[in-house]
Coordinates of C-alpha atoms in Angstrom, one line a residue:
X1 CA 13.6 5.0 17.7
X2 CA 16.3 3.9 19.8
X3 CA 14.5 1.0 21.3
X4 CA 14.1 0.0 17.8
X5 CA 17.6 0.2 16.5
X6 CA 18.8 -1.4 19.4
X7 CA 16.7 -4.2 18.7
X8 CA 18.0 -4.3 15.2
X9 CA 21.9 -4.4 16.6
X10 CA 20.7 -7.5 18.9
X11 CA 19.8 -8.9 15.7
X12 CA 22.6 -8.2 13.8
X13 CA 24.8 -9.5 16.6
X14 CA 23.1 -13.2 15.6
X15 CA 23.7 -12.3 12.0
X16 CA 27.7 -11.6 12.6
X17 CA 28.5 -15.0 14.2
X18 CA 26.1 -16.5 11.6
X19 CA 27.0 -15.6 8.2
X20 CA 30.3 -17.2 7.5
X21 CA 29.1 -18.3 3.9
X22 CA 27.0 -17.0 0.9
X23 CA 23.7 -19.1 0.4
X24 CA 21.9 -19.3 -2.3
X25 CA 18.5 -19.0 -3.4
X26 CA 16.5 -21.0 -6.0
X27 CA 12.7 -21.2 -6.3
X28 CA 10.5 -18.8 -8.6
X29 CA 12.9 -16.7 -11.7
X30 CA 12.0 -13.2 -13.3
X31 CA 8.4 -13.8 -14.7
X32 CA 8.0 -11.7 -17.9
X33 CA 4.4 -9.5 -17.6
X34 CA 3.5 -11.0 -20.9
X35 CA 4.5 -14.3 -20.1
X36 CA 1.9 -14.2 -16.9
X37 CA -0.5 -16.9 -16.7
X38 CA -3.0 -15.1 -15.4
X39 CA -6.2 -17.4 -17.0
X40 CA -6.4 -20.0 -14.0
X41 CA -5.6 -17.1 -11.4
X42 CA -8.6 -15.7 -9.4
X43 CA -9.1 -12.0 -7.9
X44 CA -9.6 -10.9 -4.5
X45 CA -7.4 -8.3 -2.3
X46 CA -3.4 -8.5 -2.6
X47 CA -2.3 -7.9 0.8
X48 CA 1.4 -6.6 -0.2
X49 CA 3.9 -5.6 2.8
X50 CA 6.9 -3.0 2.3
X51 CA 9.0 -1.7 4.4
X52 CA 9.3 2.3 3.7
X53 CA 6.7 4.8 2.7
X54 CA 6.7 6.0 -0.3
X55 CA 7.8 10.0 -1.7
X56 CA 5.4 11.3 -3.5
X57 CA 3.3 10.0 -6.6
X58 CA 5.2 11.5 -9.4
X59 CA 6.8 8.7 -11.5
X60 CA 10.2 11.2 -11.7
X61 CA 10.8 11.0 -8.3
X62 CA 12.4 7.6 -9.4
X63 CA 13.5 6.7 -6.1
X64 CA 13.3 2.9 -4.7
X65 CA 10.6 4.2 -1.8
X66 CA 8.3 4.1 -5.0
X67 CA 9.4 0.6 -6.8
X68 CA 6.2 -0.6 -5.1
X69 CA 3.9 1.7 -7.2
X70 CA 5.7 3.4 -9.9
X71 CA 4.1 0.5 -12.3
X72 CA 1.2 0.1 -10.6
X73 CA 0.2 3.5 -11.1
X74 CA 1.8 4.4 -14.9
X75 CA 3.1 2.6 -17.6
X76 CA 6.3 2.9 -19.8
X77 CA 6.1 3.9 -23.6
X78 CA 8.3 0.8 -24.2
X79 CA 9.5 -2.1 -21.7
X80 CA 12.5 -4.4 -21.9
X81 CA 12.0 -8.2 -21.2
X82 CA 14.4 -9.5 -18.8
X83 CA 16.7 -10.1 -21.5
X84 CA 16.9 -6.7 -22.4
X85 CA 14.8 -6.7 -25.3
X86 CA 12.9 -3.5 -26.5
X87 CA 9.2 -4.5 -26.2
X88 CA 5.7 -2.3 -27.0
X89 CA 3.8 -0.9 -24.3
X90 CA 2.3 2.7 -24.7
X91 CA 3.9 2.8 -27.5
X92 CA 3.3 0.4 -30.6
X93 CA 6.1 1.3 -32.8
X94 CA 9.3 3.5 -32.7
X95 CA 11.6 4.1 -35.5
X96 CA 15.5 6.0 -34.9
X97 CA 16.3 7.9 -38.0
X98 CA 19.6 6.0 -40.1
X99 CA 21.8 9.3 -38.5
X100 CA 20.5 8.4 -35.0
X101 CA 19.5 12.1 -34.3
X102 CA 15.8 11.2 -33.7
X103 CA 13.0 9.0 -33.2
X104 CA 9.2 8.8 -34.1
X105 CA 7.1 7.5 -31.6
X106 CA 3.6 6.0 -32.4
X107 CA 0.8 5.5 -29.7
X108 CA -1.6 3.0 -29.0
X109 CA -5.4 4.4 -29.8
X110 CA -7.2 2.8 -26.6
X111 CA -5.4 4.4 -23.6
X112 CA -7.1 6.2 -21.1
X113 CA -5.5 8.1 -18.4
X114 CA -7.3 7.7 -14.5
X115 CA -9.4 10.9 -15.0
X116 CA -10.9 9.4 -18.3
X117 CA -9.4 11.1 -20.8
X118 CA -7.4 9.3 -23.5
X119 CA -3.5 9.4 -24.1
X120 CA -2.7 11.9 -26.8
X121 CA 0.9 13.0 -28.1
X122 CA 0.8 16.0 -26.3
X123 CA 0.4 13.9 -22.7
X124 CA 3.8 12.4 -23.9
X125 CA 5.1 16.2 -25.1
X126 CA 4.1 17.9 -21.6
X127 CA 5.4 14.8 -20.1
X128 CA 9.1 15.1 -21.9
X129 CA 9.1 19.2 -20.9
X130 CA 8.5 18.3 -16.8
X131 CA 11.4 16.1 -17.7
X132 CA 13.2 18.6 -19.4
X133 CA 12.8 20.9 -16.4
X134 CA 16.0 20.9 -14.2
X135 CA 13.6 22.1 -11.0
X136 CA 10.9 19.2 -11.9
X137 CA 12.3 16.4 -13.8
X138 CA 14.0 14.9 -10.5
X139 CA 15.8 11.7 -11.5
X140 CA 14.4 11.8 -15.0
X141 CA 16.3 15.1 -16.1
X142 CA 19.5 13.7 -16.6
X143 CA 18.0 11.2 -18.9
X144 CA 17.1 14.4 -20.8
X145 CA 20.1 15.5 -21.4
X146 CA 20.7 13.9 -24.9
X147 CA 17.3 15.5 -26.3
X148 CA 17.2 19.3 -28.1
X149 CA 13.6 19.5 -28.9
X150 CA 10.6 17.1 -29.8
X151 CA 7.5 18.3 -32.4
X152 CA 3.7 16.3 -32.3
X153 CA 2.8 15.9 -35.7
X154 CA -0.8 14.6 -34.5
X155 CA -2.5 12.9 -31.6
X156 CA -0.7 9.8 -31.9
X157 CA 2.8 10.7 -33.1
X158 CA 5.6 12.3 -31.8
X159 CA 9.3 12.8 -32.5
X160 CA 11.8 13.4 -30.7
X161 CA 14.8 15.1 -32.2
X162 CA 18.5 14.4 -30.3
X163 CA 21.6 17.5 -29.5
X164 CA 23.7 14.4 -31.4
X165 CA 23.2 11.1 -33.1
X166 CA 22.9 8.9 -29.8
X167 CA 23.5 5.3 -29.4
X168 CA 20.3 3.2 -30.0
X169 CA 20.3 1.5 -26.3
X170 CA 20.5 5.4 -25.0
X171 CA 17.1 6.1 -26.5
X172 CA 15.2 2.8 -25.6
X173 CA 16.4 3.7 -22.1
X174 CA 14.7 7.1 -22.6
X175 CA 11.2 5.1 -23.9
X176 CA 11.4 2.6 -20.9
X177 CA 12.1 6.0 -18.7
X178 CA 9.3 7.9 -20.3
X179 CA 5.7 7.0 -18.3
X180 CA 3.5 9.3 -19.5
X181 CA 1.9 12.0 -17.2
X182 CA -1.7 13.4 -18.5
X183 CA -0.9 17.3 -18.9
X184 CA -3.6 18.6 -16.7
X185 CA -2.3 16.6 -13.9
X186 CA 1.4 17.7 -14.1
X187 CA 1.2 20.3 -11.4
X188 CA -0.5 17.9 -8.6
X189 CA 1.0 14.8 -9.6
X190 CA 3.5 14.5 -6.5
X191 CA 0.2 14.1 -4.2
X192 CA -2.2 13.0 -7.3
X193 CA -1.3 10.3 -9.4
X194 CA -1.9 10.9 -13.2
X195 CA -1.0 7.9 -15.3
X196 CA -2.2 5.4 -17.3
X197 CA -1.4 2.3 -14.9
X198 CA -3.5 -0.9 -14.1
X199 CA -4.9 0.7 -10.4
X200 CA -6.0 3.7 -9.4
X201 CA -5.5 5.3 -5.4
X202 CA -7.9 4.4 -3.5
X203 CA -7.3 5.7 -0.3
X204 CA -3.5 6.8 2.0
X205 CA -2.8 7.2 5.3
X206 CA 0.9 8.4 5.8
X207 CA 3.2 6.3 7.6
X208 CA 1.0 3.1 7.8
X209 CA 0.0 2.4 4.1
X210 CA -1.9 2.4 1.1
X211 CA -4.8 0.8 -1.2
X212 CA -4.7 0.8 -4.8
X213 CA -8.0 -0.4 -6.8
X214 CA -8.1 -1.4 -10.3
X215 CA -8.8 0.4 -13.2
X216 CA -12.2 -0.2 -15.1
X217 CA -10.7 1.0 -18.3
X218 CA -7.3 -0.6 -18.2
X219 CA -6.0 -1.4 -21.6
X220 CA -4.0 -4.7 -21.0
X221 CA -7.4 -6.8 -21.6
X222 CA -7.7 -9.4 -18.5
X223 CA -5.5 -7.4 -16.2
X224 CA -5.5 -5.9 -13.5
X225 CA -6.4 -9.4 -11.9
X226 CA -6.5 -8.7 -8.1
X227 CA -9.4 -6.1 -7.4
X228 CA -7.4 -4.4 -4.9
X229 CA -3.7 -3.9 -3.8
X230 CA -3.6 -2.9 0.0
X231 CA -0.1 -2.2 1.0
X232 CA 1.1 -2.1 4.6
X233 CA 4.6 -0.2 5.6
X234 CA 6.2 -2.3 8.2
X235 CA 9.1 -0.8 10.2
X236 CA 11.1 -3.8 10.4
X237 CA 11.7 -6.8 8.1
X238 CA 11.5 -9.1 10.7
X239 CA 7.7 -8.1 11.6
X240 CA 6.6 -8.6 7.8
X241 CA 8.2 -11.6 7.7
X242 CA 6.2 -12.7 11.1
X243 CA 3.0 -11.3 8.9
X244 CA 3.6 -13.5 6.0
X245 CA 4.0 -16.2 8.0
X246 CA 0.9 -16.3 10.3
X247 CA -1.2 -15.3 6.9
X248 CA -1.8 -11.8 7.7
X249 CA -0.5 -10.6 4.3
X250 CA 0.1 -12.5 1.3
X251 CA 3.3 -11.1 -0.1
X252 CA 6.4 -8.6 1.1
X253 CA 8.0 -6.6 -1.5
X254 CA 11.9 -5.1 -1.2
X255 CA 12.6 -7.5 2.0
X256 CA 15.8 -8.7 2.9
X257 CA 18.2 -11.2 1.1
X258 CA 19.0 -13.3 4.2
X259 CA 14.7 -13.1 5.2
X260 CA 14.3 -14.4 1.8
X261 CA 16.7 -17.6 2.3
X262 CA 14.7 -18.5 5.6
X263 CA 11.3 -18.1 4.1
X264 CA 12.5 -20.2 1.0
X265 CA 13.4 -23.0 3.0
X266 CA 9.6 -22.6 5.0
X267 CA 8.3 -23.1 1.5
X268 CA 7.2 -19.5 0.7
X269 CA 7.9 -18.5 -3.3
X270 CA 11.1 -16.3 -3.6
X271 CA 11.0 -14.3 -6.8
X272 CA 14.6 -12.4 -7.9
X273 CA 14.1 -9.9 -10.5
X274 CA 17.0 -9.1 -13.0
X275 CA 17.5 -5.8 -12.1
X276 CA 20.4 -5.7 -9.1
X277 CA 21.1 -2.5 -7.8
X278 CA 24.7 -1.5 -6.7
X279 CA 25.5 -0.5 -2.8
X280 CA 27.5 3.2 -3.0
X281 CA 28.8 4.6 0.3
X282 CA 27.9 8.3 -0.9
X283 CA 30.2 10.8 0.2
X284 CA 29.3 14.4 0.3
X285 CA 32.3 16.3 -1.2
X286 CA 31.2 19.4 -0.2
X287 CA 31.3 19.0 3.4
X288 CA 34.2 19.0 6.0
X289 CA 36.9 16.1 5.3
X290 CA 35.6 14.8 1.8
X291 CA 36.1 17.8 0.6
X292 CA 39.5 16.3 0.3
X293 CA 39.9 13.9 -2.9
X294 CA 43.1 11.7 -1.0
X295 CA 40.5 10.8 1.9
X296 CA 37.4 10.2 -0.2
X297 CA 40.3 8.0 -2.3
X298 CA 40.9 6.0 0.9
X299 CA 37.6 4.4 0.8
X300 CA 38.1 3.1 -2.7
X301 CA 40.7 0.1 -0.5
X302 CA 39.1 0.4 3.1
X303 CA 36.2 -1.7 1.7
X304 CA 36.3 -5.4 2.9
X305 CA 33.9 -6.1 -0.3
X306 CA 33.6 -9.8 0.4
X307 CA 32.9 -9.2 3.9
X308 CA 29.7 -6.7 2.9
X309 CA 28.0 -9.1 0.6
X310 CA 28.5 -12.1 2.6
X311 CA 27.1 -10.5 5.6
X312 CA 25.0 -7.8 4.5
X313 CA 23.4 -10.0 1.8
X314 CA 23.6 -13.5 2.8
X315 CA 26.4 -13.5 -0.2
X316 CA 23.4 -12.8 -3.0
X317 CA 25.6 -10.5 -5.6
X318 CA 28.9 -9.7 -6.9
X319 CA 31.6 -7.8 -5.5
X320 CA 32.0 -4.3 -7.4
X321 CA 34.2 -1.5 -6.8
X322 CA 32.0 0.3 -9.9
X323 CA 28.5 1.2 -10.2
X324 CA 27.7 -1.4 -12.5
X325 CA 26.5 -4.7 -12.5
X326 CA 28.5 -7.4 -14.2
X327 CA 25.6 -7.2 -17.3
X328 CA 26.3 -3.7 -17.8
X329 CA 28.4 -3.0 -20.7
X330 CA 30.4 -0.6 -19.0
X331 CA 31.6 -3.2 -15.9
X332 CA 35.5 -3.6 -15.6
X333 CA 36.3 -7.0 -13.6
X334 CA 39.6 -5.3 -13.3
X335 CA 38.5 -2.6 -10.9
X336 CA 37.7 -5.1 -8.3
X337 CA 41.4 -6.4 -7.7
X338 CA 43.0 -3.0 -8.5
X339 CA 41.0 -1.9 -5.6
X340 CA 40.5 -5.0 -3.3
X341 CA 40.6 -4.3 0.6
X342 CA 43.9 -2.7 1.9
X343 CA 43.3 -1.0 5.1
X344 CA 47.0 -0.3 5.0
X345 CA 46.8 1.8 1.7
X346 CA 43.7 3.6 3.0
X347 CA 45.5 4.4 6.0
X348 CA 48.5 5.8 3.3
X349 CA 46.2 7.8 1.6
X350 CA 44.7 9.5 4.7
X351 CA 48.0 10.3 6.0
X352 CA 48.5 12.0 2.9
X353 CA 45.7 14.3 2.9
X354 CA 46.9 15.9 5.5
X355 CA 43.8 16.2 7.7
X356 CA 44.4 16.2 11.4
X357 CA 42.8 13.6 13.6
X358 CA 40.2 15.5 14.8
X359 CA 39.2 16.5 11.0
X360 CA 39.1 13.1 10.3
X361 CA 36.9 12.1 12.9
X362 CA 34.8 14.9 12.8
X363 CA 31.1 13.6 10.7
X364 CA 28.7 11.5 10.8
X365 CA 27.5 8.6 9.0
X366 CA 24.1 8.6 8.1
X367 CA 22.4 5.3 8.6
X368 CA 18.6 3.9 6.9
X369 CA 17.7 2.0 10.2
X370 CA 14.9 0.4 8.8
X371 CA 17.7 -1.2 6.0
X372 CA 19.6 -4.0 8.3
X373 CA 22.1 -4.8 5.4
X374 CA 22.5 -0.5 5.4
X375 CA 23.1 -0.8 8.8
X376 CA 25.3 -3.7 8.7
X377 CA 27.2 -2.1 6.0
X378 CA 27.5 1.1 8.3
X379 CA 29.0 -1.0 11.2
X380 CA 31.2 -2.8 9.6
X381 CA 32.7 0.5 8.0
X382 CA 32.7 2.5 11.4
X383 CA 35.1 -0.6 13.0
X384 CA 37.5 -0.4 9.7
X385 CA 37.7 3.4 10.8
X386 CA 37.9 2.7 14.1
X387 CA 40.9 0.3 13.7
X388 CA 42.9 3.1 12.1
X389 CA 42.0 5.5 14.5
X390 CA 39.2 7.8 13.1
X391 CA 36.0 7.1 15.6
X392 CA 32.4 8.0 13.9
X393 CA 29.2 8.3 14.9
X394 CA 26.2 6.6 13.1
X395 CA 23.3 9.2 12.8
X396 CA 20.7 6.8 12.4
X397 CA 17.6 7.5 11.0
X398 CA 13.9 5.8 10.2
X399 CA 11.7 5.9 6.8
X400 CA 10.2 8.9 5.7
X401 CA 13.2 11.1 8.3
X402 CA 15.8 8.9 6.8
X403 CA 14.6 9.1 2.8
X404 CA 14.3 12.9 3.5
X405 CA 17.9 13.8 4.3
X406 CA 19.4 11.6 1.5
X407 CA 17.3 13.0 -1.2
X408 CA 18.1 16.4 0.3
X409 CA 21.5 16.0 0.3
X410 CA 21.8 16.4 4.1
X411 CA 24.6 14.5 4.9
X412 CA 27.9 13.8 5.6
X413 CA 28.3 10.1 4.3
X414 CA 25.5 7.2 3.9
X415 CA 25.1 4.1 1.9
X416 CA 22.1 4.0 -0.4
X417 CA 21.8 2.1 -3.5
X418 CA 22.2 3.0 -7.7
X419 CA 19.8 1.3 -10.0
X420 CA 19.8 1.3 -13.9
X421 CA 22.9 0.3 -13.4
X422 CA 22.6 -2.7 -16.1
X423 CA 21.4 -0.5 -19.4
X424 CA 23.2 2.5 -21.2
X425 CA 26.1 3.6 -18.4
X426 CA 25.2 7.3 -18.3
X427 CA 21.7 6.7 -16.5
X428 CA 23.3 5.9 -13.7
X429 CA 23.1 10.0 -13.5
X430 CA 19.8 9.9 -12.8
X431 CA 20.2 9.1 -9.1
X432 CA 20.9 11.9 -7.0
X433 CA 24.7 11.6 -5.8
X434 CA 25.6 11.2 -9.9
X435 CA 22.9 13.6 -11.3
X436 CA 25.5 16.1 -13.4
X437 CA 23.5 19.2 -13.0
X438 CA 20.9 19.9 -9.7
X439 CA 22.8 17.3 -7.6
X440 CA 20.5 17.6 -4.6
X441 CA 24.1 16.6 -2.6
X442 CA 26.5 18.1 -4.2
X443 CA 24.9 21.4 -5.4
X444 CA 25.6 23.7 -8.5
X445 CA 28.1 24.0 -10.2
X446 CA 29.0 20.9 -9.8
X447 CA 32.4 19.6 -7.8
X448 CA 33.8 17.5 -10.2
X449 CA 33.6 19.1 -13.4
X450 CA 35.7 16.1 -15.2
X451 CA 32.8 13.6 -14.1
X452 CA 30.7 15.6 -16.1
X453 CA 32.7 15.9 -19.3
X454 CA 33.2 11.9 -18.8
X455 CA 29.1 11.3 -18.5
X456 CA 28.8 14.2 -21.3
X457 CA 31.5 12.0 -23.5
X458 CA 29.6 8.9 -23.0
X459 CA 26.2 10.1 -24.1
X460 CA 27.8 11.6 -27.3
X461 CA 30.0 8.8 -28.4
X462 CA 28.2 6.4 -31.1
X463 CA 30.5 5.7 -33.4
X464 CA 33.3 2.4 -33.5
X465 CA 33.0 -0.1 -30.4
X466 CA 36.9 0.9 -29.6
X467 CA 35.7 4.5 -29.1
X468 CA 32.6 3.4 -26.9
X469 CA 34.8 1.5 -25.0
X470 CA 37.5 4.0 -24.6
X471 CA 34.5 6.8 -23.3
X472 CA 33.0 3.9 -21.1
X473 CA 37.1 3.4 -19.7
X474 CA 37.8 7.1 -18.8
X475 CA 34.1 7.4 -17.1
X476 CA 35.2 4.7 -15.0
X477 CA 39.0 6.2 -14.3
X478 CA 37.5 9.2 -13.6
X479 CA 34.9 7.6 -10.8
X480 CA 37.7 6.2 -8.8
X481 CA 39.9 9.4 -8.6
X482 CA 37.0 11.4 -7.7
X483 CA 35.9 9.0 -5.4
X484 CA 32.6 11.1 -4.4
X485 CA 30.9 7.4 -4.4
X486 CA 32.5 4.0 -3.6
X487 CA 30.5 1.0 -4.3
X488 CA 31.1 -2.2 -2.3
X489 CA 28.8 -4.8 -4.1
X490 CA 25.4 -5.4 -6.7
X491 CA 22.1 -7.0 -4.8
X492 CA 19.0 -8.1 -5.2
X493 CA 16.3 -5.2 -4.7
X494 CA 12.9 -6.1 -4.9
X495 CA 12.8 -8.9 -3.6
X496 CA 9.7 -10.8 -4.0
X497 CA 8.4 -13.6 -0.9
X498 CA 5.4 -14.5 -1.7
X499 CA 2.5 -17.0 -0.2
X500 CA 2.5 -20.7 -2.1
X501 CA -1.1 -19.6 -3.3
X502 CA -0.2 -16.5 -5.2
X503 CA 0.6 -16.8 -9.1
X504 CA 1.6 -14.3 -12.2
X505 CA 4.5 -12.9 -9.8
X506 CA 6.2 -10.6 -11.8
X507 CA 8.8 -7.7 -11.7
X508 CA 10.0 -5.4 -14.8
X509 CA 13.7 -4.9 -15.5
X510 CA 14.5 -2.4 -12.8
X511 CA 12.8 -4.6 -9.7
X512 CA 9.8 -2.8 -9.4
X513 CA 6.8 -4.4 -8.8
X514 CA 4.4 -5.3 -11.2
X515 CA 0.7 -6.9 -9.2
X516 CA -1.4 -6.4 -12.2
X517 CA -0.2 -9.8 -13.0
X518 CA -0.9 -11.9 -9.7
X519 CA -3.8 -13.3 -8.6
X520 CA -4.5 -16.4 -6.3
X521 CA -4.3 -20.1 -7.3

């Protein structure tokens, strides 16, 4: 492993005295699943590289290890176009009641889950109570949080009743969230997969890959296209990029921004989803000095935003100093100057927490060493420190060891990404530093009882846009005093590059990838 990273800091080195400027990338745009042209595309075996292994197969565990399969493996009971548009998919119809306080959903007739058996009402009900479940509904139970109780008036129906009257983007997220689980399979689905998806698993081996074979009795008629899906976990970008190139696979998936500029210009397809996800440097207020709020506040200025994304990202995003994008409806553009690199007022406001240097000094940053814009990120951050006098180590970690103490909460500090970050601003609780209750980092109860109340006045407030806006204003105050997360800048996750003979590329709202649409030319 430490051969490895120090290959990836010989890299970076290049990368430092070479990214002075943002580039841009054109080519291929967000390819709508309907909108595939999948007619004049022909089968065969989608080689597909990625570069981490995934969790488990339990469409809950909605972490971006999975992206690659989550939609390969399940479908949603709704999907959004990519311009946020509520669109059918499991389901054929919903209808929210006129008080906003439920909503009926109808199923299609013709869906069968991998085992055989068809898609009932009480899939979707067994589905909803895993969800429910604080110990099993992972990044999905915070979602949950809005719903008192749901009834199945038959096979094809069910309703689900709201704690509130809830805004109507709030439950479409909950549809697009909601990928059905067949009920018998509940209980094995982290190492079974049982959905209703375009491919079934074919065969695993841990830690090298994966093969996905389509399913006989999908019910998107001419889809899946390719036959099979083999997937191949790389442990550096670099090395899947030397794949594509010499032919050896035919697509990478979740590759870097600045790899995607290069293989642009060597006249490979770039597809961007519209999806971005926001970097946070996570901070575990539980532990040693971010236990104090005046340190964890210092990172809101010690940032150099500009200097991330350029470098990190090959300028590909926004700056942020939220964990929105600029299409969600809770981003402040305000944030980003009140907040804009001042080392000088970080330094003010670690003076003032009154930690001694050796308490300042004393953790680790946690580092994804297969990520080079996480490392970048984590460099760039340990020099700010180190200009001010607080020297860090950078505990860096690979794949599945690295995936493991983040989702564990096992951790002093680390950068990791938020997605959902464009749709209804609570969701961003469902990943695990701003899950409200069963934070896998910052434990129960929870630290920072008046983020809570601010998520909890968010999801209950539907009335007049100047009381939306006024809920979606305090959430944000709130995140910058509590300061348990800083983000630095939105991205492009997901990232498709893709051989000039491929077709039908395609991602869905969030980034994840979608192969039931490509095929070869």
């Amino acid at each position: 492993m430490k051969t490895q990273f120090l290959r990836t800091l010989r890299r970076l080195g290049f990368l430092f005295l070479a990214a002075t400027a943002p580039v841009a990338i054109g080519g291929a745009s967000f390819i709508a699943p309907a909108q595939a042209e999948e007619a004049a595309l022909k089968g065969g075996t989608l080689r597909v590289a990625v570069l981490s292994d995934l969790t488990n197969f339990d469409p809950h565990q909605f972490s971006t290890v999975n992206f690659h399969l989550i939609k390969n493996l399940y479908d949603s009971l709704i999907e959004y176009s990519p311009e946020g548009e509520a669109v059918p998919s499991l389901a054929t119809a919903w209808a929210i009641a006129p008080d906003n306080q439920s909503v009926t959903v109808t199923l299609r007739d013709d869906v069968s889950f991998a085992s055989g058996a068809k898609l009932t009402s009480a899939d979707v009900a067994a589905t909803l109570a895993k969800a429910a479940d604080p110990d099993r509904g992972k990044n999905v139970y915070a979602t949950m949080s809005i719903v008192k109780d749901w009834t199945t008036p038959d096979d094809k129906t069910i309703t689900i009743n709201f704690k509130a009257p809830v805004p109507q983007r709030q439950i479409t997220d909950l549809l697009q969230f909601t990928l059905p689980i067949e009920a018998k399979g509940i209980d094995t689905v982290e190492t079974v997969p049982a959905g209703t998806g375009p491919y079934l698993l074919d065969s695993r081996a841990v830690g090298q890959g994966l093969t996905l074979k389509a399913n006989p009795n999908y019910w998107r008629k001419g889809q899946p296209i390719a036959e099979k899906v083999d997937f191949t976990i790389f442990s550096e970008d670099s090395s899947a990029s030397a794949a594509l190139e010499s032919g050896a696979i035919d697509l990478i998936y979740g590759g870097s921004s600045r790899s995607a500029v290069r293989l642009q210009d060597a006249g490979f397809q770039v597809l961007r989803g519209s999806g971005p996800l926001v970097q946070v440097f996570r901070m575990n207020s539980t532990r040693g000095p971010f236990q104090n709020a005046k340190f964890r506040q210092g990172f809101n200025y010690l940032m150099d935003r500009e200097g991330m994304l350029r470098v990190g990202y090959a300028g590909l995003g926004e700056v942020v100093a939220l964990p929105w994008a600029p299409a969600s409806p809770a981003f402040d553009a305000s944030y980003v100057e009140e907040f804009a690199y001042n080392p000088e007022k970080a330094k003010e406001l670690f003076a003032a927490s009154g930690l001694s240097p050796a308490e300042l000094s004393g953790w680790k940053l946690l580092v994804w060493g297969n990520d080079e814009p996480s490392v970048v990120l984590s460099q760039i951050l340990q020099s700010a420190l180190a200009e001010l006098g607080i020297n860090i180590e950078l505990d860096v970690r690979q794949g599945a060891e690295y995936t493991e103490a983040q989702l564990a909460g096992d951790y002093d500090a680390t950068f990791g990404a938020v997605g959902n970050v464009q749709k209804f601003p609570s969701r961003v609780a469902t990943n695990s530093i701003y899950r409200v209750v069963k934070n896998p980092v910052l434990k129960d109860p929870h630290p920072h009882p008046e983020y809570v109340d601010a998520i909890n006045r968010v999801n209950t407030t539907s009335g007049p846009e100047a009381d939306v806006k006024a809920a979606y204003d305090h959430l944000n105050r709130v995140l910058v005093e509590t300061a348990f997360a800083v983000p630095t800048n939105s991205y492009d996750t997901g990232l498709v590059v893709a051989a000039p003979n491929l077709g039908g590329l395609a991602l869905d709202i969030d980034n994840l990838f979608v192969a039931r649409t490509v095929g070869f030319q």
